[in-house]
PDB file of C-alpha atoms in Angstrom:
ATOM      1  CA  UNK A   1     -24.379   5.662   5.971  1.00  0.00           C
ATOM      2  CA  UNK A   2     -25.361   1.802   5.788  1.00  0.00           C
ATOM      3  CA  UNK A   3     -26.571   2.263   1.633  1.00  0.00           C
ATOM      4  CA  UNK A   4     -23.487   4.260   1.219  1.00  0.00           C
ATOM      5  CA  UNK A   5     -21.220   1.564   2.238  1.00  0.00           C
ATOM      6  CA  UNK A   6     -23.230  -1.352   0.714  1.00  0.00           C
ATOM      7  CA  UNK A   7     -22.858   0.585  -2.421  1.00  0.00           C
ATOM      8  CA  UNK A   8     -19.240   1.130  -2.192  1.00  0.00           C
ATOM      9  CA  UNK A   9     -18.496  -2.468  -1.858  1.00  0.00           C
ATOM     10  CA  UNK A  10     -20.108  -2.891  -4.852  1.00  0.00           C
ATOM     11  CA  UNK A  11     -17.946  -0.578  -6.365  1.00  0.00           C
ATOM     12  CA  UNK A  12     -14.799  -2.188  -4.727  1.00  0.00           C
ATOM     13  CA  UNK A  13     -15.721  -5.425  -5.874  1.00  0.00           C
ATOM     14  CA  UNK A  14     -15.635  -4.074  -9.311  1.00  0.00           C
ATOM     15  CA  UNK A  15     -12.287  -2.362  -9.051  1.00  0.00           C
ATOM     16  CA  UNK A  16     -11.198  -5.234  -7.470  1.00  0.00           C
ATOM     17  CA  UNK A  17     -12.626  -7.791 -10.205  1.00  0.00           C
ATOM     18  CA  UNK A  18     -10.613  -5.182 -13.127  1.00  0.00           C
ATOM     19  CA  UNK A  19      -7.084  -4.754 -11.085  1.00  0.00           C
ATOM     20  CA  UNK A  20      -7.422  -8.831 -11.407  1.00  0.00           C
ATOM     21  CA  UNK A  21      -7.917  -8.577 -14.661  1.00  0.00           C
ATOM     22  CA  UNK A  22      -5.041  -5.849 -15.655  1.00  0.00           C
ATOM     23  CA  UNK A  23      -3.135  -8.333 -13.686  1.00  0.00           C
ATOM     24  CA  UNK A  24      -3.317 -11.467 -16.159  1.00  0.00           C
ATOM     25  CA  UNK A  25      -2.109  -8.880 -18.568  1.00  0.00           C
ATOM     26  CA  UNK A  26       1.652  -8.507 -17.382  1.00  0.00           C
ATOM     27  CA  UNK A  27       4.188  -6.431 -18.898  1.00  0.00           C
ATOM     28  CA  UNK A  28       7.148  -7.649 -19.291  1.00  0.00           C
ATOM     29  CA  UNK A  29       8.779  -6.595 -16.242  1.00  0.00           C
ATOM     30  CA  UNK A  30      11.946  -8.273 -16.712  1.00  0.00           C
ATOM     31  CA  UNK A  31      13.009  -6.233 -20.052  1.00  0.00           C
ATOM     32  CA  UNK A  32      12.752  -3.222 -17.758  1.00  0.00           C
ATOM     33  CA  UNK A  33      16.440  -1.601 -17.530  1.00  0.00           C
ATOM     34  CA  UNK A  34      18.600  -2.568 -13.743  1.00  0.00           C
ATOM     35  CA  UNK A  35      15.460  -4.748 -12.739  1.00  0.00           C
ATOM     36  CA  UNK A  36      15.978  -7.919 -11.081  1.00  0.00           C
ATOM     37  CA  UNK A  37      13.349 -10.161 -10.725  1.00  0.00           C
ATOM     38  CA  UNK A  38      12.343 -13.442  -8.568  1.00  0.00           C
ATOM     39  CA  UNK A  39       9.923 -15.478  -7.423  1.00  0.00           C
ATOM     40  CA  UNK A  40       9.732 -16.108  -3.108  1.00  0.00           C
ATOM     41  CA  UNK A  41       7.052 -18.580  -2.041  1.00  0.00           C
ATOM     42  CA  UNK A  42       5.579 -17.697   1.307  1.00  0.00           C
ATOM     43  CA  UNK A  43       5.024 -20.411   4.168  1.00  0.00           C
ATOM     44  CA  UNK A  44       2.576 -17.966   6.010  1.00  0.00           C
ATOM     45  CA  UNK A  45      -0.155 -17.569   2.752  1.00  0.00           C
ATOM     46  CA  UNK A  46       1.261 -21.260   0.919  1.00  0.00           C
ATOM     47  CA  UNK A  47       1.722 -18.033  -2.142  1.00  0.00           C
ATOM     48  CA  UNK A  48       4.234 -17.802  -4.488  1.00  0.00           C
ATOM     49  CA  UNK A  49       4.949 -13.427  -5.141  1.00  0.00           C
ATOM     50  CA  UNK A  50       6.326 -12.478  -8.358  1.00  0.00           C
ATOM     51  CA  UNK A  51       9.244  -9.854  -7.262  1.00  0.00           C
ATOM     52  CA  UNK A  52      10.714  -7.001  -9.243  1.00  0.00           C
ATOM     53  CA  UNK A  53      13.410  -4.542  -7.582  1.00  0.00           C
ATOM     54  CA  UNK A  54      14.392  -1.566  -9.330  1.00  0.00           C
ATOM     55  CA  UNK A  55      18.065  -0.987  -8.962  1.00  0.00           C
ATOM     56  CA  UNK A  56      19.638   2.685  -9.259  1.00  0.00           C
ATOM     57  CA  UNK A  57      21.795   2.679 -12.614  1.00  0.00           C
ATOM     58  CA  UNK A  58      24.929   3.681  -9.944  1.00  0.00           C
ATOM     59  CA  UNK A  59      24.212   0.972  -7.335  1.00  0.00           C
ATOM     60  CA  UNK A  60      26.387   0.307  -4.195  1.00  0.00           C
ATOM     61  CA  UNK A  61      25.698  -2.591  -1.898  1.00  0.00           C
ATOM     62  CA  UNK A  62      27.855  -0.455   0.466  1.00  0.00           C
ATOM     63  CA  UNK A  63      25.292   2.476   0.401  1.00  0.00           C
ATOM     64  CA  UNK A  64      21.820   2.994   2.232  1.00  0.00           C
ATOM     65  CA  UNK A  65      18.609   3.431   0.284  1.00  0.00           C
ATOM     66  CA  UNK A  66      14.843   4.289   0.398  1.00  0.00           C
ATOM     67  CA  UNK A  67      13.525   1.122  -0.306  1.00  0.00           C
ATOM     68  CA  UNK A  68       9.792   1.124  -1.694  1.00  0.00           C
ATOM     69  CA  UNK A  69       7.800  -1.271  -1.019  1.00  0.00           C
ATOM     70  CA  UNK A  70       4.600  -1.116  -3.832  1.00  0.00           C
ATOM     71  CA  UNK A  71       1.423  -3.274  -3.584  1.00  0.00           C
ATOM     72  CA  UNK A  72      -0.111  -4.562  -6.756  1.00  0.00           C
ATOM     73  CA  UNK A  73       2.983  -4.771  -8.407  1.00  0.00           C
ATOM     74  CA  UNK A  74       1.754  -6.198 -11.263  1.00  0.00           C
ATOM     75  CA  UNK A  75       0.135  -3.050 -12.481  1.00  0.00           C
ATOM     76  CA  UNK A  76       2.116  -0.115 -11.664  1.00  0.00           C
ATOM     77  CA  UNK A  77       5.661  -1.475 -11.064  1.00  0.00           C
ATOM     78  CA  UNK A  78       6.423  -0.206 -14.966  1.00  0.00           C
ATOM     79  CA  UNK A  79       5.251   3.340 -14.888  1.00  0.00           C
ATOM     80  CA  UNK A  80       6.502   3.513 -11.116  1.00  0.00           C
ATOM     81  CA  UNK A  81      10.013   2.403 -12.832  1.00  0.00           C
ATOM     82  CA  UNK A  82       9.858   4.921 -15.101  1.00  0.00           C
ATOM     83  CA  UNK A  83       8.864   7.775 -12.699  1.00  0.00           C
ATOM     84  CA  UNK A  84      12.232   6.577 -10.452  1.00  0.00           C
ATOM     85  CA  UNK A  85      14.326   6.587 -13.348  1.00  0.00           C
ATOM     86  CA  UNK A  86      12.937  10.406 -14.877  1.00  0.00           C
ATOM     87  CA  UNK A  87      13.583  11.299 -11.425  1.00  0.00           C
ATOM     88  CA  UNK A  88      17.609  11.039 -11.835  1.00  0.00           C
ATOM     89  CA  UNK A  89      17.190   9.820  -7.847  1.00  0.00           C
ATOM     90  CA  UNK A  90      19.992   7.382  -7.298  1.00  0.00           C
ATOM     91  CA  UNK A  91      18.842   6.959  -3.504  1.00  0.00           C
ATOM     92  CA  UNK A  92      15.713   4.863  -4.286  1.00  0.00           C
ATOM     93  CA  UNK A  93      14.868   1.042  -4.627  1.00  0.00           C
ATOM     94  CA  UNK A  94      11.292   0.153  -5.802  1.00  0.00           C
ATOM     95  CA  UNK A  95      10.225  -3.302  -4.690  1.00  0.00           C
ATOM     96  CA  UNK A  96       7.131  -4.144  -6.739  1.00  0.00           C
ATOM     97  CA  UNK A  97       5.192  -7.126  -4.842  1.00  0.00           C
ATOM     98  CA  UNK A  98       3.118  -8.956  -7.143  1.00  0.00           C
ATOM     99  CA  UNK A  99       1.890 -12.396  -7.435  1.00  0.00           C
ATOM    100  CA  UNK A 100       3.146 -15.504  -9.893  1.00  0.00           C
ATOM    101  CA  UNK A 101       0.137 -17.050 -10.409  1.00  0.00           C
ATOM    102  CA  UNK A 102      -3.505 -16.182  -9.307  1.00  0.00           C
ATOM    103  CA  UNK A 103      -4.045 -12.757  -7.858  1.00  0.00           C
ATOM    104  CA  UNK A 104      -4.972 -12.901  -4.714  1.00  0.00           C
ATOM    105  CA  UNK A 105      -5.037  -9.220  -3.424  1.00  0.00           C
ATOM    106  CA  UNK A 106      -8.189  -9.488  -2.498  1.00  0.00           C
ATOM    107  CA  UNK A 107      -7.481 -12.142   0.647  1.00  0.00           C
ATOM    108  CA  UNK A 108      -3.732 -10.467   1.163  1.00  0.00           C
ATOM    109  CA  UNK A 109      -4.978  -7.132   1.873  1.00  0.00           C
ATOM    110  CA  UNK A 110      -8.657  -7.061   3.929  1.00  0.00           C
ATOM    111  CA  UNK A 111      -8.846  -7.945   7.580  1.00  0.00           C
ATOM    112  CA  UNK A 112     -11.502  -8.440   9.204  1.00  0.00           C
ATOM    113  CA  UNK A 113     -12.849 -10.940   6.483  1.00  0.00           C
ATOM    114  CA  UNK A 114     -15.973  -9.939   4.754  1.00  0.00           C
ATOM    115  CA  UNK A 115     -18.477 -13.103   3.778  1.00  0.00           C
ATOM    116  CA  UNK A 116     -20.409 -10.816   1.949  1.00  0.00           C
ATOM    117  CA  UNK A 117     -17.482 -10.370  -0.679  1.00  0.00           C
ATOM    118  CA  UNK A 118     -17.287 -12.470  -3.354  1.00  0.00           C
ATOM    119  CA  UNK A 119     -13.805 -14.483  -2.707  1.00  0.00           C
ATOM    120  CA  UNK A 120     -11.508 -15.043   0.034  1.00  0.00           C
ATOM    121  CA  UNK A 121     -11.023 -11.994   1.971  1.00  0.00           C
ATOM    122  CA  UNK A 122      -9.748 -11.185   5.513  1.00  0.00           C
ATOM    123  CA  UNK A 123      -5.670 -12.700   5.047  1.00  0.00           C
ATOM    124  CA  UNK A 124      -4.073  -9.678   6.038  1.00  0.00           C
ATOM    125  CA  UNK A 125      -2.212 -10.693   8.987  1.00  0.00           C
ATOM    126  CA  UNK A 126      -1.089 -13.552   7.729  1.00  0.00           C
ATOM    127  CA  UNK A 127       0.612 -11.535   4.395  1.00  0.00           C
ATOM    128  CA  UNK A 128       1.891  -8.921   6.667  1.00  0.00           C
ATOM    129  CA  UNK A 129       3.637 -12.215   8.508  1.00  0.00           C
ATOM    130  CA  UNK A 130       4.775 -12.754   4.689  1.00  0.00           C
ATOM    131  CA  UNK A 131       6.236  -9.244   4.519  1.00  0.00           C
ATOM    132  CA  UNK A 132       7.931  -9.049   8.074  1.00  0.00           C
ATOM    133  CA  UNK A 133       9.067 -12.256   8.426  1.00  0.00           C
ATOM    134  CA  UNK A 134      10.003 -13.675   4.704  1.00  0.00           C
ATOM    135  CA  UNK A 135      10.310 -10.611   2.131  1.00  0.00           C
ATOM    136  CA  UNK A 136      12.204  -8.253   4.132  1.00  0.00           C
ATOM    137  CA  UNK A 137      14.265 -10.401   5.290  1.00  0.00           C
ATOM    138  CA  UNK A 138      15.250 -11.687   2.173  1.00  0.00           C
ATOM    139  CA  UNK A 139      15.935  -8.221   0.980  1.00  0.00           C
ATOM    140  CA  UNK A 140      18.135  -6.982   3.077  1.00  0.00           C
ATOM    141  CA  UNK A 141      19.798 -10.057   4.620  1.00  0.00           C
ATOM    142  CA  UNK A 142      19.889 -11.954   1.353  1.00  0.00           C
ATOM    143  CA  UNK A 143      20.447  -9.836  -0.983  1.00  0.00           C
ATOM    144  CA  UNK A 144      22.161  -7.410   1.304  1.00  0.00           C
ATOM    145  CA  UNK A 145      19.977  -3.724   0.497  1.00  0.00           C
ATOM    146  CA  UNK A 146      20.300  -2.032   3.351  1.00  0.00           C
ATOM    147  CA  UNK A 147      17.085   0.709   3.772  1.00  0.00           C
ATOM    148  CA  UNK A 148      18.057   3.819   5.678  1.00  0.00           C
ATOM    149  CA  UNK A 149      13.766   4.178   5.587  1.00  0.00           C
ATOM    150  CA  UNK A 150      11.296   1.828   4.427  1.00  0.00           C
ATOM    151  CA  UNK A 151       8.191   3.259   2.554  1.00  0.00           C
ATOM    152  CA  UNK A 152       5.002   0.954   1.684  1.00  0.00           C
ATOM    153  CA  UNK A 153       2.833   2.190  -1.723  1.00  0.00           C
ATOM    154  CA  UNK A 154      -0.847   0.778  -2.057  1.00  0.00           C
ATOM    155  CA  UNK A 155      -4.009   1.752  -4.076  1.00  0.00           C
ATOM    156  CA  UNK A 156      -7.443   1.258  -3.286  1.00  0.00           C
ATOM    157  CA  UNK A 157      -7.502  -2.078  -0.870  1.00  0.00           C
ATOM    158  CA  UNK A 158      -3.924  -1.791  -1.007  1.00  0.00           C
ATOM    159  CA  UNK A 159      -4.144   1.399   0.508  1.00  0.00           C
ATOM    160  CA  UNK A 160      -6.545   0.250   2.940  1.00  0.00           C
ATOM    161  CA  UNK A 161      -3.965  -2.710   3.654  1.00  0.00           C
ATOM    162  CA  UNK A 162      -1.128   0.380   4.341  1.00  0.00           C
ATOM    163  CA  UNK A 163      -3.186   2.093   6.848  1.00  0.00           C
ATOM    164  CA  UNK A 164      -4.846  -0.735   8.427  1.00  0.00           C
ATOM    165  CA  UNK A 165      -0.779  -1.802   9.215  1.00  0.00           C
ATOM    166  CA  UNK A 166      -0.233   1.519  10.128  1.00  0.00           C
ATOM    167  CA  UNK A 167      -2.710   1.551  13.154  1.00  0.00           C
ATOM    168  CA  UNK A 168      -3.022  -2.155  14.113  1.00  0.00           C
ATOM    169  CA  UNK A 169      -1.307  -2.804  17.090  1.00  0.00           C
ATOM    170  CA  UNK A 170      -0.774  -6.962  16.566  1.00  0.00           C
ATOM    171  CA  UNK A 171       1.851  -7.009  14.487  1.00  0.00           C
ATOM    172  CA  UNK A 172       5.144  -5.233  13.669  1.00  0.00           C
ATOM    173  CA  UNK A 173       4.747  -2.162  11.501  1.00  0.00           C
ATOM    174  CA  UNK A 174       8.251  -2.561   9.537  1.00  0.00           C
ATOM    175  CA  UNK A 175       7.479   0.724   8.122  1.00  0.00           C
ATOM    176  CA  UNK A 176       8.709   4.228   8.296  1.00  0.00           C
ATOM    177  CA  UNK A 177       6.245   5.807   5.817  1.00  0.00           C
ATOM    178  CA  UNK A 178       3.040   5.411   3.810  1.00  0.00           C
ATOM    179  CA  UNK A 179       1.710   6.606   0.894  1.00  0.00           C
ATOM    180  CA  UNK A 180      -1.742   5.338   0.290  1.00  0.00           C
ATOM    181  CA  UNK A 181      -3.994   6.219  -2.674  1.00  0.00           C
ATOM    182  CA  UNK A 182      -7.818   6.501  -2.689  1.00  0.00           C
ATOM    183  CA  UNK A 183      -7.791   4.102   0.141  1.00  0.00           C
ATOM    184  CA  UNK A 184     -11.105   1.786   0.404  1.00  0.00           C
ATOM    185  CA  UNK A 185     -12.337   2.996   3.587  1.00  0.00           C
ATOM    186  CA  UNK A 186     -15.669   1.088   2.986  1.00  0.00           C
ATOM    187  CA  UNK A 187     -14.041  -1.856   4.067  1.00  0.00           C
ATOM    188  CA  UNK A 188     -15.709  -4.368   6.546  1.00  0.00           C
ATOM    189  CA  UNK A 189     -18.617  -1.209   7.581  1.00  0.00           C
ATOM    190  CA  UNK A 190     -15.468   1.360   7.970  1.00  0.00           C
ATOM    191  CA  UNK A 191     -13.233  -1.030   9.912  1.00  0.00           C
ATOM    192  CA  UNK A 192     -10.641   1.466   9.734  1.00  0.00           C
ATOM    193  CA  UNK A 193     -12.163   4.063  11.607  1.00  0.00           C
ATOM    194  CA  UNK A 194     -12.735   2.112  14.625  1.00  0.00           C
ATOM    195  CA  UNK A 195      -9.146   0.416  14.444  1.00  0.00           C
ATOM    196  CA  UNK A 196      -7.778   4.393  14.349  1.00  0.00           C
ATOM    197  CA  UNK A 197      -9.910   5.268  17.438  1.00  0.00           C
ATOM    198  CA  UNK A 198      -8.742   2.160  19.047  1.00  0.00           C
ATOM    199  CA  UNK A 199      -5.009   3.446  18.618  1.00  0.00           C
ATOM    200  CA  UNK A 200      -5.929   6.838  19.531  1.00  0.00           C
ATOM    201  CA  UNK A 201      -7.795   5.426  22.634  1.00  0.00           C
ATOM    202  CA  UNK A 202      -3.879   3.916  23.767  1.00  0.00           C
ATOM    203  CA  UNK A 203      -1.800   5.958  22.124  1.00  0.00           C
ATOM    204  CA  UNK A 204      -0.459   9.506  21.236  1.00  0.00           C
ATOM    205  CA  UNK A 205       2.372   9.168  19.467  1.00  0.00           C
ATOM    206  CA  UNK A 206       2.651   8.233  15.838  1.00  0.00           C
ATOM    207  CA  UNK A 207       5.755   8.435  14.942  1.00  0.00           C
ATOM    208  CA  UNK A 208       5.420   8.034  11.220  1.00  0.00           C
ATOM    209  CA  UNK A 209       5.056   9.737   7.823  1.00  0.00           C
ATOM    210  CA  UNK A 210       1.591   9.582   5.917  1.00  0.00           C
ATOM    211  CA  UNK A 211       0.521  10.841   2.942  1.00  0.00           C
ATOM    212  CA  UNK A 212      -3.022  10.121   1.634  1.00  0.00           C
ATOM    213  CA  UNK A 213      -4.694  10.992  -1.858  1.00  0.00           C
ATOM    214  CA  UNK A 214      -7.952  10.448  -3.194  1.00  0.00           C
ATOM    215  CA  UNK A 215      -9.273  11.655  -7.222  1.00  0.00           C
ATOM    216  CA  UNK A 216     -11.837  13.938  -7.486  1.00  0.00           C
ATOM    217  CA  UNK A 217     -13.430  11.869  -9.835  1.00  0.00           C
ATOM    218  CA  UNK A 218     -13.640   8.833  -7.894  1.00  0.00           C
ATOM    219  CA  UNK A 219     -17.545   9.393  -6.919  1.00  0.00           C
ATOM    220  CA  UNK A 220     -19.120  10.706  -3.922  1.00  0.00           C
ATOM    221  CA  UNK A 221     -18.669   7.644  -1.499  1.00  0.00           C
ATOM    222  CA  UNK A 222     -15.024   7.202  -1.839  1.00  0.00           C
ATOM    223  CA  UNK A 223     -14.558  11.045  -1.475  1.00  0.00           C
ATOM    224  CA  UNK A 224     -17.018  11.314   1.524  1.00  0.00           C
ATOM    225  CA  UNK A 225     -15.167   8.332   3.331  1.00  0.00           C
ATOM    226  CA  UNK A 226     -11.788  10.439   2.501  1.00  0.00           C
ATOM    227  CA  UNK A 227     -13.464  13.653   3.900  1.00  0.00           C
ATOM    228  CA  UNK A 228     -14.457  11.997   6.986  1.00  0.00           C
ATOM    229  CA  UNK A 229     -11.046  10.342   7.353  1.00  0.00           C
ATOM    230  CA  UNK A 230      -8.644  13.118   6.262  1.00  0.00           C
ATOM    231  CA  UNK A 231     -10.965  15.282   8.769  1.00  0.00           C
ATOM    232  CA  UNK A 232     -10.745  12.806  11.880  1.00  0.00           C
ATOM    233  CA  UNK A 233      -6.634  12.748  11.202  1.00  0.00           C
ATOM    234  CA  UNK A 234      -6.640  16.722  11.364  1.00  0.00           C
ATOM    235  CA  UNK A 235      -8.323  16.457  14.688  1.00  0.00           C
ATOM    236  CA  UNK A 236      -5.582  14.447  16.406  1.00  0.00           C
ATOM    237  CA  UNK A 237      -2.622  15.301  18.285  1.00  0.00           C
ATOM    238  CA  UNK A 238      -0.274  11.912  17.494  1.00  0.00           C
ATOM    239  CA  UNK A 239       3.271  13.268  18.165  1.00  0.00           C
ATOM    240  CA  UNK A 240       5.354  12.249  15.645  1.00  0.00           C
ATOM    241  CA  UNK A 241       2.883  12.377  12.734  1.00  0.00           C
ATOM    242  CA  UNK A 242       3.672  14.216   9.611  1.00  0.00           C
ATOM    243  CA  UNK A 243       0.322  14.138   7.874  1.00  0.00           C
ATOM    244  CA  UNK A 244      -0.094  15.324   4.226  1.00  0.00           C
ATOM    245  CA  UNK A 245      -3.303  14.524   1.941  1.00  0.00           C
ATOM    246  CA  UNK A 246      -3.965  15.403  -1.303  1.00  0.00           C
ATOM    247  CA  UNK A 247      -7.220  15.995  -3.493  1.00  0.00           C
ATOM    248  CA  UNK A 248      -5.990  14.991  -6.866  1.00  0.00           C
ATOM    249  CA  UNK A 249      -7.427  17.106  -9.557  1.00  0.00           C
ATOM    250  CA  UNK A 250      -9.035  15.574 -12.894  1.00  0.00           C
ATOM    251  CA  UNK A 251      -8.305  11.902 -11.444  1.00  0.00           C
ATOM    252  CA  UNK A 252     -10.314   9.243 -11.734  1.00  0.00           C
ATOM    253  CA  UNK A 253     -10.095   5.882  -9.505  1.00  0.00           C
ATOM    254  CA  UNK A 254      -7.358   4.256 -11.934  1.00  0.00           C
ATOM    255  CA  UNK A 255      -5.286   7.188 -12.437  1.00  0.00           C
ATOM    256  CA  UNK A 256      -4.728   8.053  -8.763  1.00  0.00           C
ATOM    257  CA  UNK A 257      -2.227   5.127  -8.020  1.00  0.00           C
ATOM    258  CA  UNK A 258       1.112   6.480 -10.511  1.00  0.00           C
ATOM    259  CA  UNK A 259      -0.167  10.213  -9.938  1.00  0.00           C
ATOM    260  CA  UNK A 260       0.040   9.748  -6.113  1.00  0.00           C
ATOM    261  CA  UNK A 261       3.457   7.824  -6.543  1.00  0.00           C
ATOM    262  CA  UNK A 262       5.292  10.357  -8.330  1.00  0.00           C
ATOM    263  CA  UNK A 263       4.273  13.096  -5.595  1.00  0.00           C
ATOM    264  CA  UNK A 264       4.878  10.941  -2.912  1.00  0.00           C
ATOM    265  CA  UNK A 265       8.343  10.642  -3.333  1.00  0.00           C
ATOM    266  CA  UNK A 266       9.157  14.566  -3.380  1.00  0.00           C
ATOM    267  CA  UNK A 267       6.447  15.350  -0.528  1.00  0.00           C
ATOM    268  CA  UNK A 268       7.309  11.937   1.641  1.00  0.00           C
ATOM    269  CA  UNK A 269      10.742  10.996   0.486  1.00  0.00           C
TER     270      UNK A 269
END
């Protein structure tokens, strides 16, 4: 199990290393149609995030919505736009978190940190401060969106960021559901399994809604970390917990992310 994991961070450090990349590479977010962006520099990570929010073409400040809140912004805020708006759903506003200058997902979304990686790792606390205590405040008390549900989107260590928040137990977890794609359960020698069993240990309730994806192309680690985790979730009896996970057929590691997004929001939403 130790080679397995050493060779799977080798493999998220390349994933990692091309998201990066991808991310120098922008589109043009702001020519999308009823986006509004801005810039909101946090004083928890001393990191300016490049917003976009996704407003339905029949907005009203007066109504509720399912706000989405989707990691690595950057990348998949476009096609995620598009996906919303071939939906026809007028109940949804996608918040696509990104990052103004240098990308720094790799810090903003591992805990514990990992000197072993190459870069700073192990912020996640401190950007879930960001989120909690700066972003979401700022969308709904600034600019007045009021969610009726929250929902938080990641992909790879961005998924691993939505379930490490999901069973953490030091910090508020501001959301109602997650939707996390071929999560990087590799992370820190499986960190995530022992921070579940910890929960488990003092809890058994969960009152939350989790969907989870891998591709079947990925490779063997990723899909025997996503066995072992989707198999370890059947077991338990968290009341509360609507659980789905997903398989994806024919999907490789950068085609899970927009795939997982547009069934999430008919199987979670």
């Amino acid at each position: 199990m130790k080679k397995i994991i050493q060779n799977s961070m080798s493999f998220l450090c390349l994933i990692i290393g091309i998201l990066g990349l991808n991310s120098c590479e922008k589109d043009n977010l702001s020519s999308i149609k009823n986006n509004h962006p801005f810039a909101i520099t946090s004083d928890h990570t001393n990191t300016t995030y490049s917003i976009n929010i996704l407003y339905p073409q029949a907005y009203d400040p007066s109504n509720s919505y399912h706000t989405i809140y989707m990691l690595d912004g950057d990348d998949y805020f476009k096609e995620a736009a598009d996906i919303v708006a071939e939906s026809g759903r007028e109940d949804i506003i996608l918040i696509g978190v990104g990052y103004a200058n240098k990308n720094q997902r790799g810090r903003d979304y591992s805990y514990p940190e990992d000197r072993d990686f190459p870069g700073t790792s192990g912020g996640a606390k401190e950007f879930i401060n960001f989120v909690n205590n700066e972003l979401i405040p700022h969308i709904e008390n600034e600019l007045e969106i009021e969610s009726v549900e929250r929902t938080l989107f990641g992909h790879s260590l961005g998924g691993y960021l939505a379930l490490y928040i999901l069973f953490q137990q030091d910090q508020p977890n501001s959301f109602d559901n997650i939707i996390a794609a071929s999560s990087n359960f590799m992370w820190y020698n499986a960190y995530l399994f022992d921070l579940e069993q910890h929960y488990f240990d003092t809890h058994d309730s969960l009152d939350k809604n989790l969907y989870i994806t891998v591709g079947d192309l990925e490779g063997a680690s990723i899909n025997l970390f996503y066995n072992a985790f989707k198999e370890k979730m059947d077991k338990r009896s968290y009341t509360g917990l609507i659980l789905h996970h997903e398989r994806l057929k024919n999907t490789s590691h950068r085609n899970s992310p927009i795939i997982t997004f547009k069934k999430g929001l008919s199987i979670i939403l």
